Coordinates of C-alpha atoms in Angstrom, one line a residue:
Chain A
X1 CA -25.9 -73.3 -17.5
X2 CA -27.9 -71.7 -14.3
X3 CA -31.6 -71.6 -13.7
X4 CA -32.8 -68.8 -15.7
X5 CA -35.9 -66.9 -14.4
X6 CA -38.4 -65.8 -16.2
X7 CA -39.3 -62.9 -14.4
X8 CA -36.3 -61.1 -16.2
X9 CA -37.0 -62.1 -19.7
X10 CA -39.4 -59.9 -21.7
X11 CA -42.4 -61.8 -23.1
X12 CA -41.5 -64.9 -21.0
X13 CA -42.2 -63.1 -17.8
X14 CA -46.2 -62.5 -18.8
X15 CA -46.4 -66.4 -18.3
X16 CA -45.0 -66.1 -15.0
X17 CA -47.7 -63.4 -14.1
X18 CA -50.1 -65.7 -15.6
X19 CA -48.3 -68.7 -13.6
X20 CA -49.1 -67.0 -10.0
X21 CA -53.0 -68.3 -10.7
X22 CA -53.9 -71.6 -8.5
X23 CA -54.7 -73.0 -12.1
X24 CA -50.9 -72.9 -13.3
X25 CA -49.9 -74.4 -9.9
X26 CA -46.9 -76.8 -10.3
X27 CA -47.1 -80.2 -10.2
X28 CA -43.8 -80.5 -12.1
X29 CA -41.8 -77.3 -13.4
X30 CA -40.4 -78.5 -15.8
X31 CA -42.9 -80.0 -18.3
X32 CA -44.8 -76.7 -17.2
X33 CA -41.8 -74.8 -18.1
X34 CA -41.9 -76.5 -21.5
X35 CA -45.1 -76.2 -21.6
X36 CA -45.3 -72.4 -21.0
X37 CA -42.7 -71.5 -23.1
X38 CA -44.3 -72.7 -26.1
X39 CA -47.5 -71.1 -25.0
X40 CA -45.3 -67.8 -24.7
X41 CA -45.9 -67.0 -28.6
X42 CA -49.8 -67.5 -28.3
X43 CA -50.4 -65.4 -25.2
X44 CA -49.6 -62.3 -26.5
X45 CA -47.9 -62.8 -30.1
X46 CA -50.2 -62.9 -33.5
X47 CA -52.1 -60.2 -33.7
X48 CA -53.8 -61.0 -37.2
X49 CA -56.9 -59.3 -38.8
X50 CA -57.7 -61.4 -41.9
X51 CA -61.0 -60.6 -44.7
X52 CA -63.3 -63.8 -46.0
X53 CA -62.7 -63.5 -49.4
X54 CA -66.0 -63.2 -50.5
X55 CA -68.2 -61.1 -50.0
X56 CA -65.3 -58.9 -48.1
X57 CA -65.4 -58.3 -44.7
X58 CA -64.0 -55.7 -42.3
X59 CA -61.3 -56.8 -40.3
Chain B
X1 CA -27.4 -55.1 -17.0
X2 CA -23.8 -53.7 -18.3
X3 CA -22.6 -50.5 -16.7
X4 CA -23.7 -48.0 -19.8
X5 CA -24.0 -44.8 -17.6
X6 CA -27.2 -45.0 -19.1
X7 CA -30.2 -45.5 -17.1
X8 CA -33.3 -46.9 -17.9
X9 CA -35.9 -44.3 -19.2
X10 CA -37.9 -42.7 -16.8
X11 CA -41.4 -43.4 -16.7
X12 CA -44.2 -41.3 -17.8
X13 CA -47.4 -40.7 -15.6
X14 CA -50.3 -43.0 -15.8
X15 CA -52.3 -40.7 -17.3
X16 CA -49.8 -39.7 -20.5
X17 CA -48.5 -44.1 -20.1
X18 CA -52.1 -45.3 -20.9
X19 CA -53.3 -42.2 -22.9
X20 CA -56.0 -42.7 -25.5
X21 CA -55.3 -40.4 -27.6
X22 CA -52.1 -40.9 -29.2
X23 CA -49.0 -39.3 -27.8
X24 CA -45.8 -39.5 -29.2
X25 CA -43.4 -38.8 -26.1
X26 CA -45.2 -42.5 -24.8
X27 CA -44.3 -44.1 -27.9
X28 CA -40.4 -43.0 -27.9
X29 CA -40.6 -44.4 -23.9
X30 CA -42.2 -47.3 -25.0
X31 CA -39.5 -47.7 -27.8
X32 CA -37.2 -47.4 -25.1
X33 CA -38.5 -49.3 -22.2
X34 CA -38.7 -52.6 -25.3
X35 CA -34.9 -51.4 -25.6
X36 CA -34.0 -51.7 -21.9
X37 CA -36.3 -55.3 -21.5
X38 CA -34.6 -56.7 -24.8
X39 CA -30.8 -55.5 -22.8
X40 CA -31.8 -57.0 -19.8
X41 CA -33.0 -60.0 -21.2
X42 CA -29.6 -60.6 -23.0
X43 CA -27.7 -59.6 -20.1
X44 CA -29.5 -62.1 -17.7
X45 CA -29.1 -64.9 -20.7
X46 CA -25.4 -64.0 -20.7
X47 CA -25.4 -64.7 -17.3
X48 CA -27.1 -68.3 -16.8
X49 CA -24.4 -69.3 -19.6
X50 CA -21.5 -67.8 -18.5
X51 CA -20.2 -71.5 -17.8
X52 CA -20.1 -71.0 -21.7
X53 CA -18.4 -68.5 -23.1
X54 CA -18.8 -69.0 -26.6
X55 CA -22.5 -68.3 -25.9
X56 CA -22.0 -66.1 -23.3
X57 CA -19.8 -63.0 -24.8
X58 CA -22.1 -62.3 -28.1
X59 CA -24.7 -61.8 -25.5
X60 CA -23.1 -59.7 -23.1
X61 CA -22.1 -57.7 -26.3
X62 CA -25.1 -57.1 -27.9
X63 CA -26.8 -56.1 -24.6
X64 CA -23.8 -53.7 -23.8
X65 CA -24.6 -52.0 -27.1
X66 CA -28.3 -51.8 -26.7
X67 CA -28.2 -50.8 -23.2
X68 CA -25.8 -48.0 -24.5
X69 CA -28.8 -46.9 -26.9
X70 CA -28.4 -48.5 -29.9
X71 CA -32.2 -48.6 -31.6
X72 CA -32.4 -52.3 -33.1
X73 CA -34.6 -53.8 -35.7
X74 CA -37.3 -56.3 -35.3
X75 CA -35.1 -59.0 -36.4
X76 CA -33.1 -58.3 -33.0
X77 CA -36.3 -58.5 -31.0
X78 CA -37.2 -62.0 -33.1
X79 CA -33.5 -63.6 -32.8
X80 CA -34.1 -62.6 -28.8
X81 CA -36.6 -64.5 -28.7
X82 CA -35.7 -67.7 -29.9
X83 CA -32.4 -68.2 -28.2
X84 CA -34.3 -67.3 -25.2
X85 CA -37.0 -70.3 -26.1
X86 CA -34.2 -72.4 -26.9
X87 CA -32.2 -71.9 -23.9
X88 CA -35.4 -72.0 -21.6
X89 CA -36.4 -75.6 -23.3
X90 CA -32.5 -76.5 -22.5
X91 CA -31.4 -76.5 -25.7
X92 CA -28.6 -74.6 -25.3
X93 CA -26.6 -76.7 -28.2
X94 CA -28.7 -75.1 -30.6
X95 CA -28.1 -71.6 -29.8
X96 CA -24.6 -71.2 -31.4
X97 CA -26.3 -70.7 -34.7
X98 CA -28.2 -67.9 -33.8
X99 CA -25.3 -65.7 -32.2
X100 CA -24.1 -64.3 -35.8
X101 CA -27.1 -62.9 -37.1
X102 CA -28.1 -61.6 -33.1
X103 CA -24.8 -60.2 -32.8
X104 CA -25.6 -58.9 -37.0
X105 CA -28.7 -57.6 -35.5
X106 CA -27.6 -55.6 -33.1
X107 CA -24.7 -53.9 -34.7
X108 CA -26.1 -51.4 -36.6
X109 CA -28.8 -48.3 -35.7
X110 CA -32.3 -49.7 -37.6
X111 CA -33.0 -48.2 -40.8
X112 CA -35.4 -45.5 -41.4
X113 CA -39.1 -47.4 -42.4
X114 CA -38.8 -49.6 -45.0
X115 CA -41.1 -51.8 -47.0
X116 CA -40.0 -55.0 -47.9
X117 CA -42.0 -58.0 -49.6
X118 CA -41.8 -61.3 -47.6
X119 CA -39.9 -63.7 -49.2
X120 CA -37.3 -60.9 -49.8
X121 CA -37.4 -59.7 -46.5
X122 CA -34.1 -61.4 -45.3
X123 CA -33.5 -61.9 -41.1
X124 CA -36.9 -61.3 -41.0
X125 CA -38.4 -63.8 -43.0
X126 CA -36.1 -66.7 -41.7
X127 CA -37.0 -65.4 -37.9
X128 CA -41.1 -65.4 -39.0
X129 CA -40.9 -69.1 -40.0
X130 CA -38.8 -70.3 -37.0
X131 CA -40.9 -68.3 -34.5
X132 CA -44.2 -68.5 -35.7
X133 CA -44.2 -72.3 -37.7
X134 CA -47.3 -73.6 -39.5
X135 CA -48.7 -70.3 -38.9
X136 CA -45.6 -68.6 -41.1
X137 CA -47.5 -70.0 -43.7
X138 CA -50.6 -67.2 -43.9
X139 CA -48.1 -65.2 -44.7
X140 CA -47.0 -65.6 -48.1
X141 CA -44.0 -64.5 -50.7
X142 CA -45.4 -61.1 -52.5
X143 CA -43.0 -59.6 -55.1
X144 CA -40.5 -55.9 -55.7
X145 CA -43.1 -54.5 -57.5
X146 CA -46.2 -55.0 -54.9
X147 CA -43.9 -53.9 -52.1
X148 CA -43.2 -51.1 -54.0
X149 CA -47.0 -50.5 -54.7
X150 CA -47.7 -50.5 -50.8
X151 CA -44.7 -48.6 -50.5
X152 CA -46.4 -45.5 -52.8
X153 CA -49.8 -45.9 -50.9
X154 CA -48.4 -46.2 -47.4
X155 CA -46.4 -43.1 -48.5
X156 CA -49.8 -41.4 -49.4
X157 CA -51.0 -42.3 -46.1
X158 CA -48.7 -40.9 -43.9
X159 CA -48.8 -37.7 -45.5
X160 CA -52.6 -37.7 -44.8
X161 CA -51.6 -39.1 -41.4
X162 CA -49.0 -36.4 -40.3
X163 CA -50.9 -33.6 -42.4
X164 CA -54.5 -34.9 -40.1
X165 CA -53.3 -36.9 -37.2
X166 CA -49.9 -35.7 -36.4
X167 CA -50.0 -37.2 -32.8
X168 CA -50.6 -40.4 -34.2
X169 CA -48.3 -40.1 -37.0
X170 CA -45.6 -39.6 -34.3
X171 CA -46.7 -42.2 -32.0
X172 CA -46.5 -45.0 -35.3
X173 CA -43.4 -43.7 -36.9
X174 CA -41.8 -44.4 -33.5
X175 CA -42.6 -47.4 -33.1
X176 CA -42.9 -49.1 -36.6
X177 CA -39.6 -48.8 -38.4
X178 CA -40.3 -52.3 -40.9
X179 CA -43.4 -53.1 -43.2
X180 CA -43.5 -56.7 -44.9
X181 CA -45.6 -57.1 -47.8
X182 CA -47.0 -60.4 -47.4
X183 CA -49.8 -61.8 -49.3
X184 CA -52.4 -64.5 -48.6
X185 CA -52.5 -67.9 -48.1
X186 CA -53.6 -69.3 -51.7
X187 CA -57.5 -70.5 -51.3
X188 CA -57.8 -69.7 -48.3
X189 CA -61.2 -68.8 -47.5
X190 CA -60.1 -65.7 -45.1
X191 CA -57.0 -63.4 -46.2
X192 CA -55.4 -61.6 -43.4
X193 CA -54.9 -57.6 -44.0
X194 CA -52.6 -56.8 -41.5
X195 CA -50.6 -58.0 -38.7
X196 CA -48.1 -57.6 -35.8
X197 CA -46.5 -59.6 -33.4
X198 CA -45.0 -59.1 -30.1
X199 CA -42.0 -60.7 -30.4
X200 CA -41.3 -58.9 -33.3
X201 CA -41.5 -55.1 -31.7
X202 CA -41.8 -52.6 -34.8
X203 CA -42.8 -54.8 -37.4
X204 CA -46.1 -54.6 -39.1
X205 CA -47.1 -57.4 -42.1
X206 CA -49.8 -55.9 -44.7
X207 CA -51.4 -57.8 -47.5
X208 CA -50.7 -55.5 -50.4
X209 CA -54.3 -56.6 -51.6
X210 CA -56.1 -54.6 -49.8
X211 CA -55.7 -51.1 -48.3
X212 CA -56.1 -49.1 -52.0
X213 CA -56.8 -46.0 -50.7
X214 CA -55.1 -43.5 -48.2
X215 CA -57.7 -43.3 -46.2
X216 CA -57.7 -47.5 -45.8
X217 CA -54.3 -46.9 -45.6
X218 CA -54.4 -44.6 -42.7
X219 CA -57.1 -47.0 -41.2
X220 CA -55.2 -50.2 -41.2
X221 CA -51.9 -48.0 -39.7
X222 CA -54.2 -47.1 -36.6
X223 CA -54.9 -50.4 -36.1
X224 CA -52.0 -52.4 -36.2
X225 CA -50.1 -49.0 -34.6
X226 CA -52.9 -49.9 -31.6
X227 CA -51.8 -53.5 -31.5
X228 CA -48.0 -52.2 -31.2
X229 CA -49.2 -49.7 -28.5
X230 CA -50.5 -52.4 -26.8
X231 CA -47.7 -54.8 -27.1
X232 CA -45.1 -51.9 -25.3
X233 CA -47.6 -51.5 -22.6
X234 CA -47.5 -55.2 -22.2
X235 CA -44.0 -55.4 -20.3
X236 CA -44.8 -56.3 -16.5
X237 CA -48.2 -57.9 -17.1
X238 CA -50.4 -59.6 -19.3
X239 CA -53.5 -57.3 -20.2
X240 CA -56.2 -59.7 -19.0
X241 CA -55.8 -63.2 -16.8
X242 CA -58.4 -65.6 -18.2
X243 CA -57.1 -68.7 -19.9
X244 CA -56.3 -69.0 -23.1
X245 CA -58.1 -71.8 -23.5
X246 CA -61.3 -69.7 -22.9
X247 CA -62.5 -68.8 -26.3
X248 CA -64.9 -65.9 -26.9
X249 CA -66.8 -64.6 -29.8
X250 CA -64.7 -61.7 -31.6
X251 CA -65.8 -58.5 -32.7
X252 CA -62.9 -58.2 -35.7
X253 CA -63.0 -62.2 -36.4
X254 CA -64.9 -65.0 -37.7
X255 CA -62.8 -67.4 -35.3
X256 CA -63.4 -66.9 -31.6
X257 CA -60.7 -66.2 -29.6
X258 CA -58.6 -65.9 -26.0
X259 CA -59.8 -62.8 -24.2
X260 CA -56.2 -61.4 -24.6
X261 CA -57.5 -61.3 -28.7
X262 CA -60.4 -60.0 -27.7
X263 CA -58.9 -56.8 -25.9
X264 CA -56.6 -56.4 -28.4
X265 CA -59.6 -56.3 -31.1
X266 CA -61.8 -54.2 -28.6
X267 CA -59.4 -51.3 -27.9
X268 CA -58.0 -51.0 -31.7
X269 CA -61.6 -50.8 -32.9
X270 CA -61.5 -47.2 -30.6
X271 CA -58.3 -46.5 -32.1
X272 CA -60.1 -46.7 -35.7
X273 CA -62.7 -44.6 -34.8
X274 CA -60.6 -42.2 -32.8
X275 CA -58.9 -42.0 -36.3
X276 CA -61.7 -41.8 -38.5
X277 CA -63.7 -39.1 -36.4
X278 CA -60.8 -37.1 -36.1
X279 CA -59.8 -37.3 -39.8
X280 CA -63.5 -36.6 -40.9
X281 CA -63.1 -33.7 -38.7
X282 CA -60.2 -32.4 -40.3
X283 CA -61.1 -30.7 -43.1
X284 CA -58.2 -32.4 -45.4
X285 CA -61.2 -35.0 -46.7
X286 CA -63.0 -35.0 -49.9
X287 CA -66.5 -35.5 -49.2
X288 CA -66.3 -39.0 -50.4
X289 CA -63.9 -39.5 -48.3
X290 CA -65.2 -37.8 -45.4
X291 CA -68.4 -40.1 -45.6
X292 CA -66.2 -43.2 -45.6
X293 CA -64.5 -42.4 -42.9
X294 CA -67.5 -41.7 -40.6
X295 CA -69.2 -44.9 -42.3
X296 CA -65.7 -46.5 -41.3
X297 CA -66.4 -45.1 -37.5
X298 CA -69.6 -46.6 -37.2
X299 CA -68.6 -49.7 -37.9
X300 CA -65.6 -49.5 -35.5
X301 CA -68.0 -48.0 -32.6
X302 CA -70.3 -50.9 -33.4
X303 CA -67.1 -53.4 -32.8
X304 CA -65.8 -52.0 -29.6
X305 CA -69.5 -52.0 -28.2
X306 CA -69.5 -55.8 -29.2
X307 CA -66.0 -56.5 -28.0
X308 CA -66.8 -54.8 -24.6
X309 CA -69.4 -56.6 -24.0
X310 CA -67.4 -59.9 -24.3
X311 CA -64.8 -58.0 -21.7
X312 CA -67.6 -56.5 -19.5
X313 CA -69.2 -60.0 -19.0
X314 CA -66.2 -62.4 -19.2
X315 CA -63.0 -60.5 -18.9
X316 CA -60.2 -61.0 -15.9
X317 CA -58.2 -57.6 -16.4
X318 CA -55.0 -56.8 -14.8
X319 CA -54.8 -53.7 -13.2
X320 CA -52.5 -52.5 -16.6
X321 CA -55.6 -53.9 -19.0
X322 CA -58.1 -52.3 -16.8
X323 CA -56.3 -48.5 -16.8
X324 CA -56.1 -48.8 -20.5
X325 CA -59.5 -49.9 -21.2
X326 CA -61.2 -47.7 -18.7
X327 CA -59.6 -44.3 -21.2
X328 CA -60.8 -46.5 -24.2
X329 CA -64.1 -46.4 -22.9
X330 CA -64.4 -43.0 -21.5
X331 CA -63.4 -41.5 -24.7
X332 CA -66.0 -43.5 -26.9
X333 CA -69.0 -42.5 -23.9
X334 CA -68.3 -38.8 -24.1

């Protein structure tokens, strides 16, 4: 398997926009990498509203 | 990419791309520009294992038929997803597995909308627990028959929707082609309403609890339709740049959250009142109804002038965020 780059995966490539930022600098790719990837879901996945069940909110 | 003779869609201008009003002809290019990532993606995957072709050709294949115009389900989107984790966290052992149902997924056009309950939702459920984990969990089994009760009401509220709001009706129906029926997480002390995710592009999850009415109905649709907007016009760069570990207060939940949550939660509350205000205006309304929904606008005003605030004071927005946010805002000012 060859290096795959990010930059062509959709989803995965926000983190590499994220990644040009001096605070994601690399001190070692690939526990970044690892890192990252499972950070992919956060960054833009769940989009949740939720209600307390009592009393009800708005969400 | 495979050589389809098909291009990739062309792009609309700025000004119809981040429109605030809804607008269908973005949607269907946002529908397609997901298609034309999730091809790519597969293609470039098929290439970084072309050392092995048992993982290699299903790939090639199902990008082939996608880049050719097949329309896929979420499930597609989901199963993308994980053999792309898996291969990027060199796993690539464990991707064998998932080549059936991706190849499965990508056989067939996507049905028309359909409302399923989770636990009976099939592909889809199996690809919410890997992907998503503990938090799989908030989203429960719910049965035939309450599926088939949001089914009725959701039914109800898209006839209000394409009778009042035809631009948004549009804009949803092409995006959203799958609605799970999912109910809450027993005692918990918060019970989620709605939800979307973006690695799960047309999907929406709805707690069959709640939205009784059409016009809740036709509220909850504008919002998690907003959150889908957002996530197609979140291909080439995040919406904001501040860490995630930065937590702000949110205008939508108890929990604070990453700024990305925050914009999501800011521009969706416009979305509601654009909805509202323009269904109150309609005519189509009862007069109970019509005071609900302008009750329902003031308190989504009320939470995008909290939630910009946050984003005013705290937020790093790319320049994508920023040209979205800026029509958000000059809509609710005028």
């Amino acid at each position: 398997m060859t290096k795959i780059d990010r930059s062509k995966l959709l989803g995965f490539k926000l983190d590499s926009a994220v990644n040009e930022g001096a605070k994601m600098g690399a001190k070692d790719g690939v526990k970044m990498g690892n890192k990252v990837g499972l950070k992919a879901g956060a960054k833009v996945g769940l989009k949740m509203g939720d209600k307390a069940v009592a009393p009800t909110r708005r969400a | 990419m495979p050589d389809t003779g098909r291009g990739p869609a062309p792009a609309p201008s700025d000004d119809t791309l981040y429109s605030f009003a809804p607008n269908p002809a973005r949607a269907e290019y946002l529908d397609a520009r997901m298609h034309d990532e999730l091809a790519a993606s597969l293609s470039h995957l098929a290439e970084v294992t072309a050392d092995t072709p048992g993982i290699s050709a299903p790939l090639t294949e199902a990008a082939a038929r996608i880049a050719g115009g097949l329309r896929v389900g979420p499930e597609a989107f989901g199963r993308y997803f994980h053999i792309a984790a898996l291969l990027l966290e060199d796993l690539p052992d464990q991707v064998p597995p998932n080549l059936a149902p991706l190849t499965a997924a990508t056989s067939m056009p996507r049905p028309p909308l359909t409302t399923l309950p989770r636990g009976g939702a099939g592909e889809v459920d199996t690809l919410l627990d890997l992907r998503m984990g503990e938090d799989a969990a908030n989203f429960a089994p719910s049965t035939e028959a309450k599926a088939a009760d949001l089914a009725e009401r959701l039914a109800q509220g898209f006839a209000l929707m394409q009778q009042a709001l035809p631009d948004l009706h549009a804009e949803l129906t092409a995006i959203i082609h799958r609605i799970v029926a999912a109910e809450g997480r027993k005692g918990a002390k918060t019970q989620f309403d709605g939800a979307s995710h973006y690695q799960f592009w047309g999907l929406l999850l709805l707690n069959p609890a709640f939205h009784k009415t059409r016009l809740a109905i036709v509220e909850v649709l504008a919002h998690e339709a907003s959150h889908s907007l957002l996530f197609g016009l979140t291909i080439d760069e995040p919406l904001v740049r501040n860490p995630d570990e930065d937590l702000f207060p949110s205008p939508l939940r108890i929990d604070p959250r990453p700024m990305d949550g925050i914009y999501h939660a800011t521009y969706v509350s416009a979305r509601m009142a654009w909805a509202m205000e323009t269904l109150a205006a309609s005519g189509v309304l009862s007069e109970a109804e019509k005071a609900e929904a302008l009750e329902a606008a003031r308190t989504d005003r009320a939470n995008f002038a909290a939630g910009i605030s946050v984003i005013d004071a705290h937020g790093d927005l790319s320049p994508t965020g920023a040209a979205i946010m800026q029509r958000a805002r000059a809509w609710v000012e005028a």
